[in-house]
């Protein structure tokens, strides 16, 4: 077996829209482009070609053993995470039904980890999410959480409040496609995600970090992702976390 200093070096690029890892192929498509079909060991992945470099940089501090992902589509991202990191456990959550190709992969000999998709579950179904997370991660030892689900403010915020407490210190919470409402081109012509843009949550997280820097240690952004690194302390009053944000509109300085 090959040894890789960077697990993302496992990727073999065939062209800008197609890469493979071992026997599994991945076809990249962009939003609004003609759809391709996911088949056995050949998955459609709705990503920009630059996403791999972004993920490699963000995840460089991690060797994740326990992973949660919101938003599965055809399951390509779960398979990719399994191939890249070979973790112990991957939990997927999506309101859509499981794609047959994902079911075939995770039940076959190619899968490295235990992959468990929970389908028919919305990311803002708080009670159900807590039930799932408690059953798998009662020690709150999740290394990596990825949200590539609704791309909307309210449900993404709800999922963050529910799942962030299960992330261990030093773990990373990634929100994908955070800037879609501001992208030029097709996204300004069509309404892909009706609702409050995801960028509102990013601004709130930045303000929240100034209030609880020992809970949210670091926030990084690039075109593809927002990455929130968890600090050493647990979050207080999880459901009311964002109520900690205060905003002073001015300050008074006495003249000397």
PDB file of C-alpha atoms in Angstrom:
ATOM      1  CA  UNK A   1       0.000   0.000   0.000  1.00  0.00           C
ATOM      2  CA  UNK A   2       1.297   3.476  -0.846  1.00  0.00           C
ATOM      3  CA  UNK A   3       2.174   5.846   1.983  1.00  0.00           C
ATOM      4  CA  UNK A   4       1.099   9.470   1.609  1.00  0.00           C
ATOM      5  CA  UNK A   5       2.334  12.407   3.677  1.00  0.00           C
ATOM      6  CA  UNK A   6      -0.723  14.301   2.466  1.00  0.00           C
ATOM      7  CA  UNK A   7      -3.793  12.043   2.151  1.00  0.00           C
ATOM      8  CA  UNK A   8      -5.106  14.259  -0.661  1.00  0.00           C
ATOM      9  CA  UNK A   9      -2.164  13.090  -2.770  1.00  0.00           C
ATOM     10  CA  UNK A  10      -4.140   9.873  -3.268  1.00  0.00           C
ATOM     11  CA  UNK A  11      -6.160  11.717  -5.911  1.00  0.00           C
ATOM     12  CA  UNK A  12      -5.216  10.976  -9.532  1.00  0.00           C
ATOM     13  CA  UNK A  13      -6.475  13.750 -11.812  1.00  0.00           C
ATOM     14  CA  UNK A  14      -7.378  12.644 -15.341  1.00  0.00           C
ATOM     15  CA  UNK A  15      -8.668  16.058 -16.423  1.00  0.00           C
ATOM     16  CA  UNK A  16     -10.244  19.105 -14.743  1.00  0.00           C
ATOM     17  CA  UNK A  17     -13.563  17.333 -14.355  1.00  0.00           C
ATOM     18  CA  UNK A  18     -12.545  13.787 -13.492  1.00  0.00           C
ATOM     19  CA  UNK A  19     -10.315  12.157 -10.877  1.00  0.00           C
ATOM     20  CA  UNK A  20     -10.050   8.774  -9.215  1.00  0.00           C
ATOM     21  CA  UNK A  21      -8.806   7.128  -6.032  1.00  0.00           C
ATOM     22  CA  UNK A  22      -8.037   3.436  -6.359  1.00  0.00           C
ATOM     23  CA  UNK A  23     -10.952   1.891  -8.250  1.00  0.00           C
ATOM     24  CA  UNK A  24     -13.446   4.714  -7.635  1.00  0.00           C
ATOM     25  CA  UNK A  25     -13.953   7.560 -10.112  1.00  0.00           C
ATOM     26  CA  UNK A  26     -15.384  11.017  -9.398  1.00  0.00           C
ATOM     27  CA  UNK A  27     -16.932  13.342 -11.992  1.00  0.00           C
ATOM     28  CA  UNK A  28     -17.080  17.025 -11.045  1.00  0.00           C
ATOM     29  CA  UNK A  29     -20.104  19.079 -12.064  1.00  0.00           C
ATOM     30  CA  UNK A  30     -20.948  22.704 -11.314  1.00  0.00           C
ATOM     31  CA  UNK A  31     -24.252  24.220 -10.236  1.00  0.00           C
ATOM     32  CA  UNK A  32     -26.654  24.488 -13.154  1.00  0.00           C
ATOM     33  CA  UNK A  33     -24.548  22.348 -15.487  1.00  0.00           C
ATOM     34  CA  UNK A  34     -25.946  19.297 -17.315  1.00  0.00           C
ATOM     35  CA  UNK A  35     -26.261  16.496 -14.808  1.00  0.00           C
ATOM     36  CA  UNK A  36     -24.220  13.324 -15.049  1.00  0.00           C
ATOM     37  CA  UNK A  37     -25.280   9.943 -13.766  1.00  0.00           C
ATOM     38  CA  UNK A  38     -23.767   8.246 -10.734  1.00  0.00           C
ATOM     39  CA  UNK A  39     -23.079   4.577 -11.340  1.00  0.00           C
ATOM     40  CA  UNK A  40     -21.239   1.826  -9.493  1.00  0.00           C
ATOM     41  CA  UNK A  41     -17.771   3.112  -8.488  1.00  0.00           C
ATOM     42  CA  UNK A  42     -18.277   6.266 -10.565  1.00  0.00           C
ATOM     43  CA  UNK A  43     -19.769   9.134  -8.544  1.00  0.00           C
ATOM     44  CA  UNK A  44     -21.000  12.602  -9.461  1.00  0.00           C
ATOM     45  CA  UNK A  45     -19.531  15.268  -7.171  1.00  0.00           C
ATOM     46  CA  UNK A  46     -20.935  18.818  -7.234  1.00  0.00           C
ATOM     47  CA  UNK A  47     -17.653  20.641  -6.609  1.00  0.00           C
ATOM     48  CA  UNK A  48     -15.318  23.208  -8.106  1.00  0.00           C
ATOM     49  CA  UNK A  49     -11.917  21.786  -9.214  1.00  0.00           C
ATOM     50  CA  UNK A  50     -10.220  23.959  -6.578  1.00  0.00           C
ATOM     51  CA  UNK A  51     -12.084  22.282  -3.712  1.00  0.00           C
ATOM     52  CA  UNK A  52      -9.410  19.601  -3.174  1.00  0.00           C
ATOM     53  CA  UNK A  53      -6.647  22.144  -2.515  1.00  0.00           C
ATOM     54  CA  UNK A  54      -8.968  24.031  -0.185  1.00  0.00           C
ATOM     55  CA  UNK A  55      -9.896  20.906   1.784  1.00  0.00           C
ATOM     56  CA  UNK A  56      -6.281  19.727   1.944  1.00  0.00           C
ATOM     57  CA  UNK A  57      -5.217  23.058   3.447  1.00  0.00           C
ATOM     58  CA  UNK A  58      -8.081  23.216   5.950  1.00  0.00           C
ATOM     59  CA  UNK A  59      -7.766  19.601   7.090  1.00  0.00           C
ATOM     60  CA  UNK A  60      -3.965  19.547   7.272  1.00  0.00           C
ATOM     61  CA  UNK A  61      -3.967  19.581  11.122  1.00  0.00           C
ATOM     62  CA  UNK A  62      -6.358  16.619  11.280  1.00  0.00           C
ATOM     63  CA  UNK A  63      -6.222  12.865  11.077  1.00  0.00           C
ATOM     64  CA  UNK A  64      -9.976  12.474  11.460  1.00  0.00           C
ATOM     65  CA  UNK A  65     -11.363   9.256  12.877  1.00  0.00           C
ATOM     66  CA  UNK A  66     -14.976  10.357  13.328  1.00  0.00           C
ATOM     67  CA  UNK A  67     -16.713  12.439  10.648  1.00  0.00           C
ATOM     68  CA  UNK A  68     -20.216  13.866  10.203  1.00  0.00           C
ATOM     69  CA  UNK A  69     -21.527  15.256   6.927  1.00  0.00           C
ATOM     70  CA  UNK A  70     -24.792  17.080   6.290  1.00  0.00           C
ATOM     71  CA  UNK A  71     -25.924  16.796   2.660  1.00  0.00           C
ATOM     72  CA  UNK A  72     -25.153  13.665   0.658  1.00  0.00           C
ATOM     73  CA  UNK A  73     -26.582  14.050  -2.860  1.00  0.00           C
ATOM     74  CA  UNK A  74     -25.441  10.782  -4.517  1.00  0.00           C
ATOM     75  CA  UNK A  75     -23.022   9.942  -1.703  1.00  0.00           C
ATOM     76  CA  UNK A  76     -19.811  10.919  -3.505  1.00  0.00           C
ATOM     77  CA  UNK A  77     -18.549  13.042  -0.633  1.00  0.00           C
ATOM     78  CA  UNK A  78     -18.923  10.187   1.872  1.00  0.00           C
ATOM     79  CA  UNK A  79     -16.998   7.883  -0.428  1.00  0.00           C
ATOM     80  CA  UNK A  80     -14.331  10.545  -0.971  1.00  0.00           C
ATOM     81  CA  UNK A  81     -13.911  11.109   2.775  1.00  0.00           C
ATOM     82  CA  UNK A  82     -13.620   7.354   3.276  1.00  0.00           C
ATOM     83  CA  UNK A  83     -10.961   7.073   0.578  1.00  0.00           C
ATOM     84  CA  UNK A  84      -8.977  10.123   1.676  1.00  0.00           C
ATOM     85  CA  UNK A  85      -8.942   9.715   5.455  1.00  0.00           C
ATOM     86  CA  UNK A  86      -9.773   6.006   6.053  1.00  0.00           C
ATOM     87  CA  UNK A  87     -11.560   6.988   9.303  1.00  0.00           C
ATOM     88  CA  UNK A  88     -13.313   4.741  11.792  1.00  0.00           C
ATOM     89  CA  UNK A  89     -16.787   6.185  11.357  1.00  0.00           C
ATOM     90  CA  UNK A  90     -18.619   8.454   8.909  1.00  0.00           C
ATOM     91  CA  UNK A  91     -22.191   9.566   9.581  1.00  0.00           C
ATOM     92  CA  UNK A  92     -24.177  11.147   6.747  1.00  0.00           C
ATOM     93  CA  UNK A  93     -27.437  13.075   7.154  1.00  0.00           C
ATOM     94  CA  UNK A  94     -29.806  14.045   4.330  1.00  0.00           C
ATOM     95  CA  UNK A  95     -33.541  14.288   3.752  1.00  0.00           C
ATOM     96  CA  UNK A  96     -33.159  12.519   0.384  1.00  0.00           C
ATOM     97  CA  UNK A  97     -33.064   8.756   0.015  1.00  0.00           C
ATOM     98  CA  UNK A  98     -29.804   6.865  -0.253  1.00  0.00           C
ATOM     99  CA  UNK A  99     -28.426   6.442  -3.766  1.00  0.00           C
ATOM    100  CA  UNK A 100     -27.959   2.764  -4.755  1.00  0.00           C
ATOM    101  CA  UNK A 101     -24.301   3.382  -5.658  1.00  0.00           C
ATOM    102  CA  UNK A 102     -23.546   4.604  -2.128  1.00  0.00           C
ATOM    103  CA  UNK A 103     -25.323   1.627  -0.603  1.00  0.00           C
ATOM    104  CA  UNK A 104     -23.328  -0.727  -2.792  1.00  0.00           C
ATOM    105  CA  UNK A 105     -20.016   0.944  -1.932  1.00  0.00           C
ATOM    106  CA  UNK A 106     -20.434   1.107   1.829  1.00  0.00           C
ATOM    107  CA  UNK A 107     -21.584  -2.511   2.050  1.00  0.00           C
ATOM    108  CA  UNK A 108     -18.742  -3.753  -0.152  1.00  0.00           C
ATOM    109  CA  UNK A 109     -15.110  -4.591   0.495  1.00  0.00           C
ATOM    110  CA  UNK A 110     -13.776  -1.244  -0.774  1.00  0.00           C
ATOM    111  CA  UNK A 111     -15.061   0.780   2.184  1.00  0.00           C
ATOM    112  CA  UNK A 112     -12.479   1.472   4.889  1.00  0.00           C
ATOM    113  CA  UNK A 113     -14.798   2.845   7.563  1.00  0.00           C
ATOM    114  CA  UNK A 114     -18.265   2.238   8.909  1.00  0.00           C
ATOM    115  CA  UNK A 115     -20.419   4.539   6.762  1.00  0.00           C
ATOM    116  CA  UNK A 116     -23.937   5.109   8.049  1.00  0.00           C
ATOM    117  CA  UNK A 117     -26.266   7.411   6.111  1.00  0.00           C
ATOM    118  CA  UNK A 118     -29.375   8.663   7.877  1.00  0.00           C
ATOM    119  CA  UNK A 119     -31.785   9.482   5.067  1.00  0.00           C
ATOM    120  CA  UNK A 120     -35.114  11.226   5.426  1.00  0.00           C
ATOM    121  CA  UNK A 121     -33.648  13.456   8.146  1.00  0.00           C
ATOM    122  CA  UNK A 122     -33.542  17.244   7.758  1.00  0.00           C
ATOM    123  CA  UNK A 123     -30.580  19.076   9.220  1.00  0.00           C
ATOM    124  CA  UNK A 124     -32.831  21.190  11.437  1.00  0.00           C
ATOM    125  CA  UNK A 125     -34.659  18.201  12.971  1.00  0.00           C
ATOM    126  CA  UNK A 126     -32.992  18.860  16.311  1.00  0.00           C
ATOM    127  CA  UNK A 127     -34.441  15.998  18.352  1.00  0.00           C
ATOM    128  CA  UNK A 128     -33.624  13.411  15.688  1.00  0.00           C
ATOM    129  CA  UNK A 129     -30.101  14.775  15.235  1.00  0.00           C
ATOM    130  CA  UNK A 130     -29.404  14.616  18.949  1.00  0.00           C
ATOM    131  CA  UNK A 131     -30.642  11.026  18.994  1.00  0.00           C
ATOM    132  CA  UNK A 132     -28.282  10.116  16.125  1.00  0.00           C
ATOM    133  CA  UNK A 133     -25.287  11.957  17.562  1.00  0.00           C
ATOM    134  CA  UNK A 134     -25.754  10.573  21.056  1.00  0.00           C
ATOM    135  CA  UNK A 135     -25.963   7.028  19.716  1.00  0.00           C
ATOM    136  CA  UNK A 136     -22.699   7.343  17.773  1.00  0.00           C
ATOM    137  CA  UNK A 137     -20.657   9.938  19.642  1.00  0.00           C
ATOM    138  CA  UNK A 138     -21.685  10.035  23.319  1.00  0.00           C
ATOM    139  CA  UNK A 139     -18.099  11.024  24.196  1.00  0.00           C
ATOM    140  CA  UNK A 140     -18.385  14.059  21.887  1.00  0.00           C
ATOM    141  CA  UNK A 141     -15.263  13.011  20.018  1.00  0.00           C
ATOM    142  CA  UNK A 142     -16.033  14.080  16.440  1.00  0.00           C
ATOM    143  CA  UNK A 143     -12.993  15.351  14.521  1.00  0.00           C
ATOM    144  CA  UNK A 144     -14.602  16.811  11.404  1.00  0.00           C
ATOM    145  CA  UNK A 145     -18.090  18.073  10.541  1.00  0.00           C
ATOM    146  CA  UNK A 146     -18.977  19.175   7.008  1.00  0.00           C
ATOM    147  CA  UNK A 147     -22.177  21.001   6.095  1.00  0.00           C
ATOM    148  CA  UNK A 148     -22.999  20.846   2.384  1.00  0.00           C
ATOM    149  CA  UNK A 149     -26.740  20.629   2.844  1.00  0.00           C
ATOM    150  CA  UNK A 150     -29.421  23.323   2.523  1.00  0.00           C
ATOM    151  CA  UNK A 151     -27.054  26.282   1.922  1.00  0.00           C
ATOM    152  CA  UNK A 152     -29.535  28.440   3.827  1.00  0.00           C
ATOM    153  CA  UNK A 153     -29.124  30.452   7.011  1.00  0.00           C
ATOM    154  CA  UNK A 154     -31.775  29.038   9.352  1.00  0.00           C
ATOM    155  CA  UNK A 155     -31.335  25.256   8.877  1.00  0.00           C
ATOM    156  CA  UNK A 156     -27.533  25.535   8.721  1.00  0.00           C
ATOM    157  CA  UNK A 157     -27.486  27.542  11.942  1.00  0.00           C
ATOM    158  CA  UNK A 158     -29.748  24.986  13.607  1.00  0.00           C
ATOM    159  CA  UNK A 159     -27.467  22.120  12.563  1.00  0.00           C
ATOM    160  CA  UNK A 160     -24.430  24.024  13.849  1.00  0.00           C
ATOM    161  CA  UNK A 161     -25.999  24.616  17.254  1.00  0.00           C
ATOM    162  CA  UNK A 162     -26.933  20.939  17.537  1.00  0.00           C
ATOM    163  CA  UNK A 163     -23.733  19.314  16.293  1.00  0.00           C
ATOM    164  CA  UNK A 164     -20.932  21.735  17.285  1.00  0.00           C
ATOM    165  CA  UNK A 165     -20.976  20.471  20.909  1.00  0.00           C
ATOM    166  CA  UNK A 166     -20.060  16.998  19.597  1.00  0.00           C
ATOM    167  CA  UNK A 167     -16.888  18.335  17.978  1.00  0.00           C
ATOM    168  CA  UNK A 168     -13.821  17.790  20.129  1.00  0.00           C
ATOM    169  CA  UNK A 169     -11.255  20.460  20.927  1.00  0.00           C
ATOM    170  CA  UNK A 170      -9.170  21.145  17.821  1.00  0.00           C
ATOM    171  CA  UNK A 171     -11.849  19.664  15.580  1.00  0.00           C
ATOM    172  CA  UNK A 172     -13.000  21.538  12.503  1.00  0.00           C
ATOM    173  CA  UNK A 173     -16.518  22.450  11.355  1.00  0.00           C
ATOM    174  CA  UNK A 174     -16.693  23.228   7.617  1.00  0.00           C
ATOM    175  CA  UNK A 175     -19.539  25.054   5.890  1.00  0.00           C
ATOM    176  CA  UNK A 176     -19.397  24.736   2.104  1.00  0.00           C
ATOM    177  CA  UNK A 177     -20.512  27.187  -0.593  1.00  0.00           C
ATOM    178  CA  UNK A 178     -21.029  29.931   1.978  1.00  0.00           C
ATOM    179  CA  UNK A 179     -20.839  32.762  -0.572  1.00  0.00           C
ATOM    180  CA  UNK A 180     -23.284  31.478  -3.186  1.00  0.00           C
ATOM    181  CA  UNK A 181     -25.600  34.509  -2.862  1.00  0.00           C
ATOM    182  CA  UNK A 182     -22.726  36.775  -3.905  1.00  0.00           C
ATOM    183  CA  UNK A 183     -21.281  34.728  -6.761  1.00  0.00           C
ATOM    184  CA  UNK A 184     -21.495  36.462 -10.163  1.00  0.00           C
ATOM    185  CA  UNK A 185     -23.079  34.926 -13.249  1.00  0.00           C
ATOM    186  CA  UNK A 186     -25.869  32.371 -13.037  1.00  0.00           C
ATOM    187  CA  UNK A 187     -26.353  32.775  -9.300  1.00  0.00           C
ATOM    188  CA  UNK A 188     -27.408  36.388  -9.841  1.00  0.00           C
ATOM    189  CA  UNK A 189     -29.878  35.398 -12.567  1.00  0.00           C
ATOM    190  CA  UNK A 190     -31.572  32.403 -10.940  1.00  0.00           C
ATOM    191  CA  UNK A 191     -32.872  31.655  -7.459  1.00  0.00           C
ATOM    192  CA  UNK A 192     -31.046  28.422  -6.623  1.00  0.00           C
ATOM    193  CA  UNK A 193     -31.693  28.478  -2.861  1.00  0.00           C
ATOM    194  CA  UNK A 194     -34.772  30.572  -1.937  1.00  0.00           C
ATOM    195  CA  UNK A 195     -34.240  31.891   1.570  1.00  0.00           C
ATOM    196  CA  UNK A 196     -31.816  33.851   3.728  1.00  0.00           C
ATOM    197  CA  UNK A 197     -28.246  33.563   2.360  1.00  0.00           C
ATOM    198  CA  UNK A 198     -25.695  31.493   4.228  1.00  0.00           C
ATOM    199  CA  UNK A 199     -23.274  34.418   4.462  1.00  0.00           C
ATOM    200  CA  UNK A 200     -25.386  35.892   7.275  1.00  0.00           C
ATOM    201  CA  UNK A 201     -24.343  32.966   9.472  1.00  0.00           C
ATOM    202  CA  UNK A 202     -20.673  33.526   8.646  1.00  0.00           C
ATOM    203  CA  UNK A 203     -20.848  37.139   9.856  1.00  0.00           C
ATOM    204  CA  UNK A 204     -22.574  36.007  13.050  1.00  0.00           C
ATOM    205  CA  UNK A 205     -19.892  33.373  13.665  1.00  0.00           C
ATOM    206  CA  UNK A 206     -17.173  36.009  13.272  1.00  0.00           C
ATOM    207  CA  UNK A 207     -18.879  38.204  15.860  1.00  0.00           C
ATOM    208  CA  UNK A 208     -19.415  35.218  18.142  1.00  0.00           C
ATOM    209  CA  UNK A 209     -15.715  34.379  18.057  1.00  0.00           C
ATOM    210  CA  UNK A 210     -14.927  37.770  19.595  1.00  0.00           C
ATOM    211  CA  UNK A 211     -17.212  36.882  22.516  1.00  0.00           C
ATOM    212  CA  UNK A 212     -16.100  33.279  23.149  1.00  0.00           C
ATOM    213  CA  UNK A 213     -12.575  32.885  21.684  1.00  0.00           C
ATOM    214  CA  UNK A 214     -11.921  29.838  23.857  1.00  0.00           C
ATOM    215  CA  UNK A 215     -14.906  28.070  22.272  1.00  0.00           C
ATOM    216  CA  UNK A 216     -14.368  29.179  18.669  1.00  0.00           C
ATOM    217  CA  UNK A 217     -10.578  29.288  18.343  1.00  0.00           C
ATOM    218  CA  UNK A 218     -10.252  30.195  14.680  1.00  0.00           C
ATOM    219  CA  UNK A 219     -12.331  30.934  11.581  1.00  0.00           C
ATOM    220  CA  UNK A 220     -10.879  30.666   8.072  1.00  0.00           C
ATOM    221  CA  UNK A 221     -12.591  31.429   4.783  1.00  0.00           C
ATOM    222  CA  UNK A 222     -11.853  30.929   1.128  1.00  0.00           C
ATOM    223  CA  UNK A 223     -13.969  30.747  -2.006  1.00  0.00           C
ATOM    224  CA  UNK A 224     -15.182  27.228  -1.230  1.00  0.00           C
ATOM    225  CA  UNK A 225     -15.338  26.902   2.533  1.00  0.00           C
ATOM    226  CA  UNK A 226     -15.670  28.427   5.962  1.00  0.00           C
ATOM    227  CA  UNK A 227     -13.717  26.437   8.555  1.00  0.00           C
ATOM    228  CA  UNK A 228     -14.405  26.880  12.282  1.00  0.00           C
ATOM    229  CA  UNK A 229     -11.818  25.361  14.624  1.00  0.00           C
ATOM    230  CA  UNK A 230     -13.144  24.479  18.057  1.00  0.00           C
ATOM    231  CA  UNK A 231     -11.314  25.809  21.103  1.00  0.00           C
ATOM    232  CA  UNK A 232     -10.551  24.188  24.420  1.00  0.00           C
ATOM    233  CA  UNK A 233     -13.779  25.079  26.205  1.00  0.00           C
ATOM    234  CA  UNK A 234     -17.292  23.729  25.756  1.00  0.00           C
ATOM    235  CA  UNK A 235     -19.913  26.088  24.406  1.00  0.00           C
ATOM    236  CA  UNK A 236     -22.226  27.576  27.075  1.00  0.00           C
ATOM    237  CA  UNK A 237     -26.005  27.260  26.623  1.00  0.00           C
ATOM    238  CA  UNK A 238     -25.717  25.706  23.174  1.00  0.00           C
ATOM    239  CA  UNK A 239     -29.169  26.632  21.867  1.00  0.00           C
ATOM    240  CA  UNK A 240     -28.733  30.267  22.962  1.00  0.00           C
ATOM    241  CA  UNK A 241     -25.142  30.607  21.815  1.00  0.00           C
ATOM    242  CA  UNK A 242     -25.772  33.397  19.329  1.00  0.00           C
ATOM    243  CA  UNK A 243     -27.605  35.443  21.950  1.00  0.00           C
ATOM    244  CA  UNK A 244     -24.171  36.145  23.440  1.00  0.00           C
ATOM    245  CA  UNK A 245     -23.427  38.509  20.549  1.00  0.00           C
ATOM    246  CA  UNK A 246     -23.490  42.136  21.628  1.00  0.00           C
ATOM    247  CA  UNK A 247     -23.079  45.159  19.391  1.00  0.00           C
ATOM    248  CA  UNK A 248     -21.993  48.535  20.714  1.00  0.00           C
ATOM    249  CA  UNK A 249     -22.558  51.177  18.067  1.00  0.00           C
ATOM    250  CA  UNK A 250     -20.080  53.689  19.457  1.00  0.00           C
ATOM    251  CA  UNK A 251     -17.487  54.269  22.148  1.00  0.00           C
ATOM    252  CA  UNK A 252     -16.702  57.384  24.156  1.00  0.00           C
ATOM    253  CA  UNK A 253     -13.097  58.444  24.625  1.00  0.00           C
ATOM    254  CA  UNK A 254     -12.272  61.176  27.097  1.00  0.00           C
ATOM    255  CA  UNK A 255      -9.990  63.838  25.697  1.00  0.00           C
ATOM    256  CA  UNK A 256      -6.724  64.169  27.581  1.00  0.00           C
TER     257      UNK A 256
END
